[in-house]
PDB file of C-alpha atoms in Angstrom:
ATOM      1  CA  MET A   1     -90.745  67.147  10.050  1.00 47.00           C
ATOM      2  CA  VAL A   2     -89.390  64.976   7.322  1.00 40.00           C
ATOM      3  CA  ASP A   3     -85.657  63.474   7.649  1.00 44.00           C
ATOM      4  CA  MET A   4     -84.549  64.172   4.107  1.00 42.00           C
ATOM      5  CA  ASN A   5     -81.530  61.915   5.035  1.00 44.00           C
ATOM      6  CA  SER A   6     -83.673  58.755   5.805  1.00 40.00           C
ATOM      7  CA  ARG A   7     -83.524  55.915   3.754  1.00 39.00           C
ATOM      8  CA  PRO A   8     -86.410  53.786   2.512  1.00 38.00           C
ATOM      9  CA  LYS A   9     -86.399  50.741   4.574  1.00 41.00           C
ATOM     10  CA  GLN A  10     -84.677  47.724   3.198  1.00 40.00           C
ATOM     11  CA  ASP A  11     -86.024  44.167   3.499  1.00 41.00           C
ATOM     12  CA  THR A  12     -83.528  42.635   5.357  1.00 40.00           C
ATOM     13  CA  ALA A  13     -84.871  38.960   5.166  1.00 44.00           C
ATOM     14  CA  ASP A  14     -81.422  37.093   4.314  1.00 46.00           C
ATOM     15  CA  ALA A  15     -81.830  35.845   0.720  1.00 43.00           C
ATOM     16  CA  LYS A  16     -81.600  31.917   1.893  1.00 51.00           C
ATOM     17  CA  SER A  17     -84.510  32.476   4.124  1.00 51.00           C
ATOM     18  CA  VAL A  18     -86.870  33.276   1.155  1.00 46.00           C
ATOM     19  CA  PRO A  19     -88.460  29.697   0.003  1.00 53.00           C
ATOM     20  CA  ARG A  20     -86.934  28.158  -3.459  1.00 54.00           C
ATOM     21  CA  PRO A  21     -88.140  25.316  -5.401  1.00 57.00           C
ATOM     22  CA  LYS A  22     -86.373  22.011  -4.565  1.00 73.00           C
ATOM     23  CA  TRP A  23     -85.391  20.609  -7.886  1.00 80.00           C
ATOM     24  CA  SER A  24     -85.630  17.038  -8.054  1.00 85.00           C
ATOM     25  CA  GLU A  25     -84.075  16.023 -11.471  1.00 92.00           C
ATOM     26  CA  GLU A  26     -82.416  17.343 -14.334  1.00 94.00           C
ATOM     27  CA  ILE A  27     -83.764  16.063 -17.768  1.00 96.00           C
ATOM     28  CA  SER A  28     -81.966  16.980 -20.972  1.00 97.00           C
ATOM     29  CA  LEU A  29     -83.950  17.178 -24.135  1.00 98.00           C
ATOM     30  CA  GLN A  30     -83.608  18.324 -27.665  1.00 98.00           C
ATOM     31  CA  THR A  31     -85.719  20.367 -29.657  1.00 98.00           C
ATOM     32  CA  ILE A  32     -86.064  21.007 -33.494  1.00 97.00           C
ATOM     33  CA  ASP A  33     -87.603  23.339 -35.814  1.00 97.00           C
ATOM     34  CA  ALA A  34     -89.002  23.570 -39.347  1.00 94.00           C
ATOM     35  CA  ALA A  35     -85.812  23.678 -40.962  1.00 96.00           C
ATOM     36  CA  GLY A  36     -84.515  20.375 -38.815  1.00 96.00           C
ATOM     37  CA  LEU A  37     -81.987  22.576 -36.656  1.00 96.00           C
ATOM     38  CA  VAL A  38     -81.720  20.784 -33.548  1.00 96.00           C
ATOM     39  CA  ARG A  39     -81.173  22.612 -29.857  1.00 97.00           C
ATOM     40  CA  HIS A  40     -80.925  21.199 -26.463  1.00 97.00           C
ATOM     41  CA  VAL A  41     -82.577  22.235 -23.504  1.00 97.00           C
ATOM     42  CA  SER A  42     -82.735  21.149 -19.693  1.00 96.00           C
ATOM     43  CA  ILE A  43     -85.890  20.668 -17.648  1.00 96.00           C
ATOM     44  CA  TRP A  44     -85.523  20.781 -14.339  1.00 95.00           C
ATOM     45  CA  LEU A  45     -88.697  18.927 -12.133  1.00 94.00           C
ATOM     46  CA  GLY A  46     -89.779  20.456  -9.033  1.00 91.00           C
ATOM     47  CA  ASP A  47     -89.996  18.091  -5.937  1.00 80.00           C
ATOM     48  CA  PRO A  48     -92.951  15.518  -6.763  1.00 73.00           C
ATOM     49  CA  SER A  49     -95.078  17.199  -4.408  1.00 76.00           C
ATOM     50  CA  MET A  50     -95.108  20.186  -6.559  1.00 78.00           C
ATOM     51  CA  ALA A  51     -96.262  20.729 -10.228  1.00 86.00           C
ATOM     52  CA  LEU A  52     -93.344  22.862 -11.175  1.00 91.00           C
ATOM     53  CA  ILE A  53     -90.754  22.548 -13.984  1.00 94.00           C
ATOM     54  CA  GLU A  54     -88.052  25.254 -15.131  1.00 94.00           C
ATOM     55  CA  LEU A  55     -86.861  25.219 -18.716  1.00 96.00           C
ATOM     56  CA  LEU A  56     -83.508  26.178 -19.385  1.00 94.00           C
ATOM     57  CA  ASP A  57     -82.658  27.216 -23.057  1.00 94.00           C
ATOM     58  CA  ALA A  58     -79.705  29.175 -24.435  1.00 89.00           C
ATOM     59  CA  GLY A  59     -79.043  30.939 -21.260  1.00 85.00           C
ATOM     60  CA  SER A  60     -82.729  31.806 -20.063  1.00 93.00           C
ATOM     61  CA  ARG A  61     -84.777  30.059 -17.257  1.00 94.00           C
ATOM     62  CA  THR A  62     -88.329  30.266 -17.111  1.00 96.00           C
ATOM     63  CA  GLU A  63     -90.506  28.345 -14.617  1.00 95.00           C
ATOM     64  CA  PHE A  64     -93.928  27.053 -15.385  1.00 96.00           C
ATOM     65  CA  SER A  65     -96.271  25.706 -12.392  1.00 94.00           C
ATOM     66  CA  GLY A  66     -99.589  24.068 -12.924  1.00 92.00           C
ATOM     67  CA  THR A  67    -102.054  21.448 -11.691  1.00 93.00           C
ATOM     68  CA  ASP A  68     -99.274  18.509 -12.559  1.00 94.00           C
ATOM     69  CA  TYR A  69     -96.437  17.968 -14.748  1.00 96.00           C
ATOM     70  CA  LEU A  70     -98.486  17.440 -17.934  1.00 96.00           C
ATOM     71  CA  ASP A  71     -99.697  20.886 -17.227  1.00 96.00           C
ATOM     72  CA  CYS A  72     -96.461  22.321 -16.847  1.00 96.00           C
ATOM     73  CA  LEU A  73     -95.164  20.401 -19.843  1.00 97.00           C
ATOM     74  CA  ALA A  74     -97.713  21.911 -21.784  1.00 97.00           C
ATOM     75  CA  GLN A  75     -97.012  25.300 -21.265  1.00 97.00           C
ATOM     76  CA  ALA A  76     -93.606  24.813 -21.888  1.00 97.00           C
ATOM     77  CA  ARG A  77     -94.296  23.112 -25.211  1.00 98.00           C
ATOM     78  CA  ARG A  78     -96.195  26.359 -26.128  1.00 98.00           C
ATOM     79  CA  GLN A  79     -93.484  28.545 -25.469  1.00 97.00           C
ATOM     80  CA  LEU A  80     -91.061  26.703 -27.724  1.00 97.00           C
ATOM     81  CA  GLU A  81     -93.437  26.689 -30.399  1.00 98.00           C
ATOM     82  CA  ARG A  82     -94.099  30.178 -30.450  1.00 97.00           C
ATOM     83  CA  ASP A  83     -90.341  30.355 -31.447  1.00 95.00           C
ATOM     84  CA  GLY A  84     -91.203  27.470 -33.854  1.00 97.00           C
ATOM     85  CA  ARG A  85     -89.473  24.602 -32.210  1.00 98.00           C
ATOM     86  CA  LEU A  86     -91.000  21.213 -30.981  1.00 98.00           C
ATOM     87  CA  LEU A  87     -89.819  19.564 -27.435  1.00 98.00           C
ATOM     88  CA  CYS A  88     -88.389  15.885 -28.601  1.00 98.00           C
ATOM     89  CA  CYS A  89     -89.944  13.945 -25.763  1.00 98.00           C
ATOM     90  CA  GLN A  90     -92.565  11.427 -25.123  1.00 98.00           C
ATOM     91  CA  GLY A  91     -95.319  14.027 -24.192  1.00 98.00           C
ATOM     92  CA  ALA A  92     -95.220  15.301 -27.574  1.00 98.00           C
ATOM     93  CA  ARG A  93     -96.103  12.322 -29.405  1.00 97.00           C
ATOM     94  CA  PRO A  94     -99.492  12.304 -31.082  1.00 96.00           C
ATOM     95  CA  ASN A  95    -100.388   8.892 -29.742  1.00 94.00           C
ATOM     96  CA  VAL A  96     -99.503   9.888 -25.808  1.00 96.00           C
ATOM     97  CA  HIS A  97    -102.098  10.638 -23.276  1.00 93.00           C
ATOM     98  CA  PRO A  98    -103.017   9.879 -19.870  1.00 92.00           C
ATOM     99  CA  SER A  99    -106.353   9.036 -18.435  1.00 90.00           C
ATOM    100  CA  GLY A 100    -107.793  10.948 -15.496  1.00 91.00           C
ATOM    101  CA  GLN A 101    -106.735   8.265 -13.046  1.00 94.00           C
ATOM    102  CA  LEU A 102    -103.329   7.860 -14.182  1.00 93.00           C
ATOM    103  CA  ARG A 103    -102.835  11.535 -14.443  1.00 93.00           C
ATOM    104  CA  GLN A 104    -103.838  11.981 -10.894  1.00 92.00           C
ATOM    105  CA  PHE A 105    -101.982   8.720  -9.878  1.00 92.00           C
ATOM    106  CA  SER A 106     -98.801  10.007 -11.276  1.00 93.00           C
ATOM    107  CA  ASN A 107     -99.217  14.013 -11.046  1.00 93.00           C
ATOM    108  CA  GLY A 108     -99.157  13.731 -14.662  1.00 94.00           C
ATOM    109  CA  ARG A 109     -95.565  12.298 -15.102  1.00 95.00           C
ATOM    110  CA  GLU A 110     -97.166   9.393 -16.779  1.00 96.00           C
ATOM    111  CA  ALA A 111     -98.950   8.792 -20.009  1.00 96.00           C
ATOM    112  CA  TYR A 112    -100.367   5.788 -22.212  1.00 94.00           C
ATOM    113  CA  VAL A 113     -99.232   5.047 -25.671  1.00 94.00           C
ATOM    114  CA  HIS A 114    -102.364   4.578 -27.771  1.00 85.00           C
ATOM    115  CA  HIS A 115    -102.577   2.682 -30.723  1.00 76.00           C
ATOM    116  CA  SER A 116    -104.704   2.889 -33.675  1.00 63.00           C
ATOM    117  CA  GLU A 117    -105.705  -0.879 -33.377  1.00 63.00           C
ATOM    118  CA  PRO A 118    -107.306  -1.571 -30.208  1.00 59.00           C
ATOM    119  CA  SER A 119    -105.688  -4.736 -28.649  1.00 58.00           C
ATOM    120  CA  SER A 120    -106.795  -6.670 -26.000  1.00 50.00           C
ATOM    121  CA  GLY A 121    -103.478  -6.310 -23.869  1.00 55.00           C
ATOM    122  CA  ALA A 122    -103.019  -3.348 -21.679  1.00 59.00           C
ATOM    123  CA  LEU A 123    -101.640  -0.072 -22.902  1.00 72.00           C
ATOM    124  CA  GLY A 124     -98.114   0.691 -22.198  1.00 90.00           C
ATOM    125  CA  THR A 125     -97.142   3.770 -20.063  1.00 95.00           C
ATOM    126  CA  VAL A 126     -94.288   6.456 -20.741  1.00 97.00           C
ATOM    127  CA  ASP A 127     -92.140   8.851 -18.798  1.00 97.00           C
ATOM    128  CA  ILE A 128     -93.954  12.113 -20.372  1.00 97.00           C
ATOM    129  CA  PHE A 129     -90.337  13.679 -20.335  1.00 97.00           C
ATOM    130  CA  ALA A 130     -88.455  10.786 -21.297  1.00 98.00           C
ATOM    131  CA  PRO A 131     -86.895  11.532 -24.873  1.00 98.00           C
ATOM    132  CA  ALA A 132     -88.463  10.942 -28.237  1.00 98.00           C
ATOM    133  CA  SER A 133     -87.061  11.116 -31.812  1.00 97.00           C
ATOM    134  CA  PRO A 134     -87.730  14.399 -33.541  1.00 97.00           C
ATOM    135  CA  GLU A 135     -89.675  12.650 -36.397  1.00 97.00           C
ATOM    136  CA  ASP A 136     -92.211  11.481 -33.609  1.00 97.00           C
ATOM    137  CA  VAL A 137     -93.321  14.542 -32.230  1.00 98.00           C
ATOM    138  CA  VAL A 138     -95.923  17.209 -32.926  1.00 98.00           C
ATOM    139  CA  ASN A 139     -97.015  20.463 -31.828  1.00 98.00           C
ATOM    140  CA  LEU A 140     -99.940  20.687 -29.285  1.00 97.00           C
ATOM    141  CA  ASP A 141    -102.851  21.434 -31.512  1.00 97.00           C
ATOM    142  CA  GLU A 142    -101.939  18.057 -33.702  1.00 97.00           C
ATOM    143  CA  GLN A 143    -101.432  16.088 -30.650  1.00 96.00           C
ATOM    144  CA  ARG A 144    -104.750  17.377 -29.256  1.00 93.00           C
ATOM    145  CA  ALA A 145    -106.613  16.797 -32.526  1.00 93.00           C
ATOM    146  CA  ALA A 146    -104.789  13.154 -32.934  1.00 92.00           C
ATOM    147  CA  ILE A 147    -106.216  12.366 -29.405  1.00 89.00           C
ATOM    148  CA  ILE A 148    -109.723  13.700 -30.134  1.00 89.00           C
ATOM    149  CA  GLY A 149    -109.764  11.257 -33.398  1.00 86.00           C
ATOM    150  CA  PHE A 150    -108.614   8.630 -31.578  1.00 78.00           C
ATOM    151  CA  TRP A 151    -111.308   8.488 -28.948  1.00 69.00           C
ATOM    152  CA  ASN A 152    -113.499   9.479 -31.772  1.00 73.00           C
ATOM    153  CA  ALA A 153    -112.612   6.294 -33.955  1.00 60.00           C
ATOM    154  CA  ARG A 154    -112.538   4.033 -30.635  1.00 56.00           C
ATOM    155  CA  HIS A 155    -116.260   5.182 -29.750  1.00 50.00           C
ATOM    156  CA  LEU A 156    -117.702   4.801 -33.165  1.00 50.00           C
ATOM    157  CA  ALA A 157    -116.034   0.852 -33.300  1.00 48.00           C
ATOM    158  CA  ASN A 158    -117.903   0.216 -30.116  1.00 47.00           C
ATOM    159  CA  GLN A 159    -120.892   1.583 -31.423  1.00 44.00           C
ATOM    160  CA  LEU A 160    -121.329  -0.705 -34.423  1.00 45.00           C
TER     161      LEU A 160
END
């Protein structure tokens, strides 16, 4: 016989006992749309041992997890780009991209700044979450094309 007065069992676990990501750093950045309208967003970075960021945009919160910080940043940028906005950070510049080794070493947080002219000195690195000027950033597809173009030009120069 079924007791009609019984309630379904509720999870009695304390909300504090549920593991929550530990945010290690907040970064304030700008976004810009095609009309030049600037809006502010915040990005919270997960502990360096995690590949997790949280984007706070006009009161909404979206978490992105991935293989490293660069992967998370790309996901956040893709979401903003669907809304017609570019994120103004160093990781969105067309000439910024890490090597595989640097990406692994920094958990995707640092990237090289590539220059059109090969130089004899070492490449500089930047924090991908550091602010960048709105005129310096591009969307993900344009950035990918620029990096591919850079490497193709460099390999052709080495073959001559």
